[in-house]
C-alpha cells in the first residue's frame, strides 16, 4: 500500500469516535496498519471494518494495570510500533476548583495525564530499540490559559504539553520524536453539550476568529503531519489548530 505511512504500525487511543477515529481513518488511508483502542469493542470493530488490517483492543485507560496489559498485547500483535497517538481523554464536569471533589480531580488526571505516562512506558522502549518512532499526544487550548470551572481539565492538558517537551528531549538523540496537538473547539461528542442551546453555541463561536467549529478531520491532518517524515526535524513542539482562538487578545 502506498501513502505517507505505508508500512508503518500505529496505535491510536480513543479511536472509537471523534478526533481519534478521524486520526485512525486518516492513518489507514495513508497506508498504516492501525491498532484502535477505547473502552467499547463493538464500536471499535465497526470503525475497524473499513480499515484494512486494523487491530482492535478494548481497554479503559483509567485502569492502569488493564491498560498497560492491553497495550503490551497490542504491541506484540502489531510486531512493533512506529506511531503512538495518545488521544483518549476528555472532561466530564464543570466546577469551581474550590468545590471540586478530589476524586474528580484525580480521575481527570488519570484519564488525560496518567494514561499518556502508561502508554509511553509500554510503547517507548520498543521505539528506542528500533531508533525510530513518533509519539503524538493530544492536549487542548484549555492548557494555554486559565480554565475557569475546569481547572482540573486545563491543568491536565497543560501537563500533557509539559510531558511532551520533557519526553522529546529525553528521546531526541534516539530517533524518537514527541509532539503535541493542541485543538480548539472541535465538533465531536465531547462538545455536544455546547451545541444544545443556540445562545451557548454563539458564545463559544464568538471567541473563534474563524466563527465555526473545527472538524475532527482537520485535527487528523495535523496528526498525520506529526506522524510522518515531513515533520522529521520537529520534536517537543505543540501544534495549535483552533481557528485562531488562541491568537485572540
Ligand atoms: N472536541 C474538542 O473540542 C477537543 C478540544 C481540545 C482537545 N480535545 C481532546 O481531544 C481528545 C479526543 O476528544 P474528542 O473530542 O474526540 O472526544 P470524544 O468524541 O468524546 O471521544 C473520546 C474518545 O476517547 C475514548 N475514551 C474516553 N474515555 C476513555 C477511557 N477511560 N478509556 C479509553 N478510552 C476512552 C472514547 O471511546 P469509548 O467511549 O469507546 O471508550 C472515544 O473514542 C481528548 O483528549 C480531548 O480532551 C478535544
Short mmCIF file of C-alpha atoms and ligand atoms in Angstrom, two decimals:
data_model
loop_
_atom_site.label_atom_id
_atom_site.label_comp_id
_atom_site.label_asym_id
_atom_site.label_seq_id
_atom_site.Cartn_x
_atom_site.Cartn_y
_atom_site.Cartn_z
CA UNK A 1 0.00 0.00 0.00
CA UNK A 2 1.27 3.48 -0.82
CA UNK A 3 0.88 6.63 1.27
CA UNK A 4 2.82 8.74 3.75
CA UNK A 5 2.59 5.98 6.40
CA UNK A 6 2.97 2.95 4.14
CA UNK A 7 4.38 0.02 6.12
CA UNK A 8 4.10 1.85 9.45
CA UNK A 9 2.30 0.49 12.50
CA UNK A 10 0.29 2.89 14.64
CA UNK A 11 -1.67 2.78 17.90
CA UNK A 12 -4.47 5.33 18.37
CA UNK A 13 -6.23 5.54 21.74
CA UNK A 14 -9.79 6.83 21.87
CA UNK A 15 -10.28 5.65 18.29
CA UNK A 16 -13.98 4.73 18.52
CA UNK A 17 -15.24 8.21 17.61
CA UNK A 18 -14.38 11.90 17.28
CA UNK A 19 -10.80 13.01 16.80
CA UNK A 20 -9.27 9.58 17.45
CA UNK A 21 -11.47 7.88 14.88
CA UNK A 22 -10.59 10.54 12.27
CA UNK A 23 -6.88 10.06 13.00
CA UNK A 24 -7.13 6.26 12.73
CA UNK A 25 -9.02 6.53 9.43
CA UNK A 26 -6.54 9.04 8.00
CA UNK A 27 -3.53 6.95 9.05
CA UNK A 28 -5.07 3.84 7.46
CA UNK A 29 -5.79 5.79 4.26
CA UNK A 30 -2.08 6.69 4.20
CA UNK A 31 -1.06 3.02 4.36
CA UNK A 32 -0.57 2.42 8.11
CA UNK A 33 -1.66 -0.69 9.97
CA UNK A 34 -3.62 0.81 12.85
CA UNK A 35 -4.50 -0.55 16.29
CA UNK A 36 -7.70 1.03 17.56
CA UNK A 37 -8.23 1.28 21.31
CA UNK A 38 -11.09 2.50 23.53
CA UNK A 39 -13.47 1.00 26.10
CA UNK A 40 -16.07 -0.11 23.56
CA UNK A 41 -15.14 -3.14 21.46
CA UNK A 42 -18.34 -3.11 19.35
CA UNK A 43 -17.81 0.47 18.22
CA UNK A 44 -14.14 -0.16 17.56
CA UNK A 45 -14.99 -3.15 15.38
CA UNK A 46 -17.38 -1.04 13.31
CA UNK A 47 -14.63 1.53 12.71
CA UNK A 48 -12.06 -1.20 12.01
CA UNK A 49 -14.33 -2.84 9.42
CA UNK A 50 -13.42 -0.06 6.98
CA UNK A 51 -9.68 -0.14 7.67
CA UNK A 52 -7.51 -2.85 6.06
CA UNK A 53 -5.55 -4.90 8.63
CA UNK A 54 -6.76 -2.88 11.61
CA UNK A 55 -6.37 -4.38 15.09
CA UNK A 56 -8.92 -3.75 17.82
CA UNK A 57 -8.37 -3.85 21.59
CA UNK A 58 -10.74 -2.59 24.28
CA UNK A 59 -9.27 -1.11 27.47
CA UNK A 60 -10.11 1.63 29.94
CA UNK A 61 -7.12 3.97 30.14
CA UNK A 62 -8.14 4.88 33.70
CA UNK A 63 -7.50 1.27 34.77
CA UNK A 64 -3.71 1.45 34.82
CA UNK A 65 -2.94 -2.27 35.03
CA UNK A 66 -5.57 -3.29 32.47
CA UNK A 67 -4.46 -0.55 30.06
CA UNK A 68 -0.78 -1.47 30.34
CA UNK A 69 -1.55 -5.16 29.80
CA UNK A 70 -3.72 -4.37 26.77
CA UNK A 71 -1.02 -2.14 25.28
CA UNK A 72 1.57 -4.86 25.73
CA UNK A 73 -0.65 -7.28 23.84
CA UNK A 74 -1.26 -4.75 21.06
CA UNK A 75 2.47 -4.08 20.65
CA UNK A 76 3.08 -7.84 20.40
CA UNK A 77 0.23 -8.30 17.91
CA UNK A 78 1.46 -5.44 15.70
CA UNK A 79 5.05 -6.67 15.96
CA UNK A 80 6.37 -3.20 16.84
CA UNK A 81 5.05 0.35 16.81
CA UNK A 82 6.12 3.32 14.70
CA UNK A 83 3.46 5.84 15.78
CA UNK A 84 1.63 6.22 19.08
CA UNK A 85 -1.24 8.70 19.31
CA UNK A 86 -2.33 9.33 22.90
CA UNK A 87 -5.74 10.80 22.14
CA UNK A 88 -8.14 9.24 24.70
CA UNK A 89 -9.18 11.93 27.15
CA UNK A 90 -11.83 14.44 27.96
CA UNK A 91 -13.67 16.31 30.66
CA UNK A 92 -16.87 15.19 32.34
CA UNK A 93 -17.72 18.08 34.69
CA UNK A 94 -17.58 21.85 35.24
CA UNK A 95 -16.92 23.07 38.78
CA UNK A 96 -15.03 25.85 40.57
CA UNK A 97 -11.75 24.46 41.85
CA UNK A 98 -12.72 25.18 45.45
CA UNK A 99 -15.75 22.89 45.16
CA UNK A 100 -14.16 20.16 43.02
CA UNK A 101 -14.19 16.80 44.75
CA UNK A 102 -10.68 15.41 44.85
CA UNK A 103 -11.90 12.15 43.32
CA UNK A 104 -12.99 14.15 40.25
CA UNK A 105 -9.61 15.88 40.06
CA UNK A 106 -7.81 12.54 40.29
CA UNK A 107 -9.99 10.87 37.66
CA UNK A 108 -9.34 13.72 35.23
CA UNK A 109 -5.62 13.29 35.78
CA UNK A 110 -5.80 9.52 35.35
CA UNK A 111 -7.76 9.90 32.10
CA UNK A 112 -5.73 12.68 30.49
CA UNK A 113 -2.24 12.50 32.03
CA UNK A 114 -1.52 9.14 33.67
CA UNK A 115 -2.81 7.35 30.56
CA UNK A 116 -0.07 9.01 28.49
CA UNK A 117 2.60 8.01 31.00
CA UNK A 118 1.41 4.39 30.93
CA UNK A 119 1.28 4.26 27.13
CA UNK A 120 4.72 5.81 26.73
CA UNK A 121 6.26 3.47 29.30
CA UNK A 122 4.92 0.44 27.40
CA UNK A 123 5.49 1.59 23.81
CA UNK A 124 8.60 3.77 24.02
CA UNK A 125 11.19 1.06 24.86
CA UNK A 126 10.50 -0.64 21.50
CA UNK A 127 10.78 2.68 19.65
CA UNK A 128 14.07 3.43 21.38
CA UNK A 129 15.40 -0.03 20.42
CA UNK A 130 14.46 0.44 16.78
CA UNK A 131 15.76 4.05 16.97
CA UNK A 132 12.68 5.49 15.30
CA UNK A 133 9.16 6.47 16.17
CA UNK A 134 6.73 9.34 16.56
CA UNK A 135 4.57 9.97 19.61
CA UNK A 136 1.68 12.42 19.25
CA UNK A 137 -0.12 13.50 22.41
CA UNK A 138 -3.44 15.34 22.36
CA UNK A 139 -3.72 18.38 24.62
CA UNK A 140 -6.19 21.29 24.29
CA UNK A 141 -6.23 25.08 24.06
CA UNK A 142 -7.51 24.80 27.64
CA UNK A 143 -3.84 24.21 28.52
CA UNK A 144 -2.75 27.62 27.29
CA UNK A 145 -4.65 29.91 29.67
CA UNK A 146 -6.72 29.77 32.83
CA UNK A 147 -9.69 27.41 32.63
CA UNK A 148 -12.43 28.75 34.89
CA UNK A 149 -14.77 25.94 36.08
CA UNK A 150 -12.40 23.39 34.58
CA UNK A 151 -9.10 23.90 36.37
CA UNK A 152 -8.84 20.10 36.56
CA UNK A 153 -9.01 19.71 32.76
CA UNK A 154 -6.83 22.76 31.98
CA UNK A 155 -4.15 21.56 34.40
CA UNK A 156 -4.27 18.04 32.96
CA UNK A 157 -3.87 19.29 29.40
CA UNK A 158 -1.04 21.65 30.46
CA UNK A 159 0.69 18.60 31.93
CA UNK A 160 0.32 16.89 28.55
CA UNK A 161 2.24 19.75 26.89
CA UNK A 162 4.93 19.60 29.57
CA UNK A 163 5.33 15.81 29.37
CA UNK A 164 5.70 16.11 25.59
CA UNK A 165 8.53 18.63 25.95
CA UNK A 166 10.40 16.60 28.58
CA UNK A 167 10.00 13.32 26.75
CA UNK A 168 11.04 14.87 23.44
CA UNK A 169 14.34 16.00 24.93
CA UNK A 170 14.92 12.63 26.60
CA UNK A 171 14.38 10.83 23.27
CA UNK A 172 15.82 13.35 20.80
CA UNK A 173 19.13 11.59 20.22
CA UNK A 174 17.42 8.19 19.85
CA UNK A 175 15.43 8.93 16.69
CA UNK A 176 12.10 9.15 18.50
CA UNK A 177 10.08 12.35 18.18
CA UNK A 178 7.37 13.55 20.57
CA UNK A 179 4.95 16.34 19.69
CA UNK A 180 1.63 17.67 20.96
CA UNK A 181 -1.58 18.53 19.19
CA UNK A 182 -3.50 21.43 20.71
CA UNK A 183 -7.05 21.52 19.33
CA UNK A 184 -9.51 24.35 19.86
CA UNK A 185 -13.27 23.76 19.77
CA UNK A 186 -13.94 20.67 17.63
CA UNK A 187 -17.36 19.27 16.68
CA UNK A 188 -17.39 15.89 18.48
CA UNK A 189 -19.48 14.15 21.13
CA UNK A 190 -17.31 15.85 23.76
CA UNK A 191 -18.64 19.28 22.80
CA UNK A 192 -22.26 18.27 22.03
CA UNK A 193 -23.47 19.97 25.22
CA UNK A 194 -22.20 23.31 23.90
CA UNK A 195 -24.41 22.99 20.80
CA UNK A 196 -27.56 22.10 22.74
CA UNK A 197 -28.60 25.75 23.11
CA UNK A 198 -28.10 28.39 20.41
CA UNK A 199 -27.00 31.05 22.91
CA UNK A 200 -24.28 28.81 24.34
CA UNK A 201 -23.00 27.89 20.89
CA UNK A 202 -23.00 31.55 19.86
CA UNK A 203 -20.98 32.46 22.96
CA UNK A 204 -18.41 29.76 22.15
CA UNK A 205 -18.05 30.67 18.47
CA UNK A 206 -17.93 34.42 19.15
CA UNK A 207 -14.42 33.84 20.57
CA UNK A 208 -13.26 31.93 17.47
CA UNK A 209 -11.99 34.22 14.68
CA UNK A 210 -13.00 31.66 12.02
CA UNK A 211 -16.51 31.59 13.57
CA UNK A 212 -17.01 27.84 13.25
CA UNK A 213 -16.34 24.50 14.92
CA UNK A 214 -13.24 22.62 13.83
CA UNK A 215 -13.71 19.22 12.20
CA UNK A 216 -12.08 16.07 13.55
CA UNK A 217 -10.55 15.57 10.09
CA UNK A 218 -8.70 18.88 10.47
CA UNK A 219 -7.00 17.55 13.60
CA UNK A 220 -6.27 14.27 11.80
CA UNK A 221 -4.39 16.19 9.07
CA UNK A 222 -2.13 17.72 11.71
CA UNK A 223 -1.68 14.32 13.39
CA UNK A 224 -0.59 12.87 10.06
CA UNK A 225 1.98 15.63 9.62
CA UNK A 226 3.46 14.94 13.08
CA UNK A 227 3.45 11.17 12.49
CA UNK A 228 5.12 11.14 9.08
CA UNK A 229 8.61 12.06 7.88
CA UNK A 230 7.55 15.51 6.62
CA UNK A 231 8.00 16.67 10.24
CA UNK A 232 11.32 14.85 10.68
CA UNK A 233 13.14 17.80 12.37
CA UNK A 234 10.24 18.62 14.68
CA UNK A 235 10.14 17.42 18.28
CA UNK A 236 8.99 18.81 21.62
CA UNK A 237 6.57 21.14 19.88
CA UNK A 238 2.89 21.99 20.16
CA UNK A 239 0.78 22.41 17.05
CA UNK A 240 -2.27 24.60 17.73
CA UNK A 241 -5.30 24.04 15.48
CA UNK A 242 -8.04 26.32 16.75
CA UNK A 243 -9.43 28.62 14.03
CA UNK A 244 -7.44 31.49 15.55
CA UNK A 245 -8.89 31.20 19.07
CA UNK A 246 -5.54 31.38 20.88
CA UNK A 247 -4.46 34.38 18.79
CA UNK A 248 -7.32 36.46 20.23
CA UNK A 249 -6.26 39.20 22.69
N1 LIG B 1 -13.58 18.13 20.95
C1 LIG B 1 -12.87 19.18 21.33
O1 LIG B 1 -13.31 20.33 21.20
C2 LIG B 1 -11.49 18.98 21.91
C3 LIG B 1 -10.70 20.14 22.10
C4 LIG B 1 -9.43 20.01 22.63
C5 LIG B 1 -8.94 18.78 22.97
N2 LIG B 1 -9.72 17.66 22.81
C6 LIG B 1 -9.14 16.39 23.21
O2 LIG B 1 -9.15 15.53 22.08
C7 LIG B 1 -9.24 14.19 22.52
C8 LIG B 1 -10.38 13.49 21.80
O3 LIG B 1 -11.57 14.21 22.09
P1 LIG B 1 -12.91 14.06 21.24
O4 LIG B 1 -13.46 15.41 21.11
O5 LIG B 1 -12.68 13.23 20.04
O6 LIG B 1 -13.79 13.28 22.32
P2 LIG B 1 -14.93 12.16 22.13
O7 LIG B 1 -15.67 12.33 20.88
O8 LIG B 1 -15.65 12.17 23.44
O9 LIG B 1 -14.08 10.80 22.02
C9 LIG B 1 -13.29 10.39 23.09
C10 LIG B 1 -12.60 9.08 22.72
O10 LIG B 1 -11.83 8.66 23.85
C11 LIG B 1 -12.30 7.38 24.28
N3 LIG B 1 -12.25 7.33 25.74
C12 LIG B 1 -12.84 8.17 26.61
N4 LIG B 1 -12.59 7.79 27.86
C13 LIG B 1 -11.83 6.67 27.78
C14 LIG B 1 -11.28 5.79 28.73
N5 LIG B 1 -11.45 5.97 30.06
N6 LIG B 1 -10.56 4.74 28.30
C15 LIG B 1 -10.38 4.51 26.97
N7 LIG B 1 -10.89 5.31 26.02
C16 LIG B 1 -11.61 6.37 26.42
C17 LIG B 1 -13.71 7.26 23.75
O11 LIG B 1 -14.06 5.91 23.48
P3 LIG B 1 -15.01 4.98 24.36
O12 LIG B 1 -16.12 5.81 24.90
O13 LIG B 1 -15.44 3.94 23.37
O14 LIG B 1 -14.12 4.42 25.43
C18 LIG B 1 -13.60 7.99 22.42
O15 LIG B 1 -13.05 7.14 21.44
C19 LIG B 1 -9.39 14.23 24.04
O16 LIG B 1 -8.14 14.04 24.65
C20 LIG B 1 -9.89 15.64 24.28
O17 LIG B 1 -9.58 16.10 25.57
C21 LIG B 1 -10.97 17.74 22.28
#
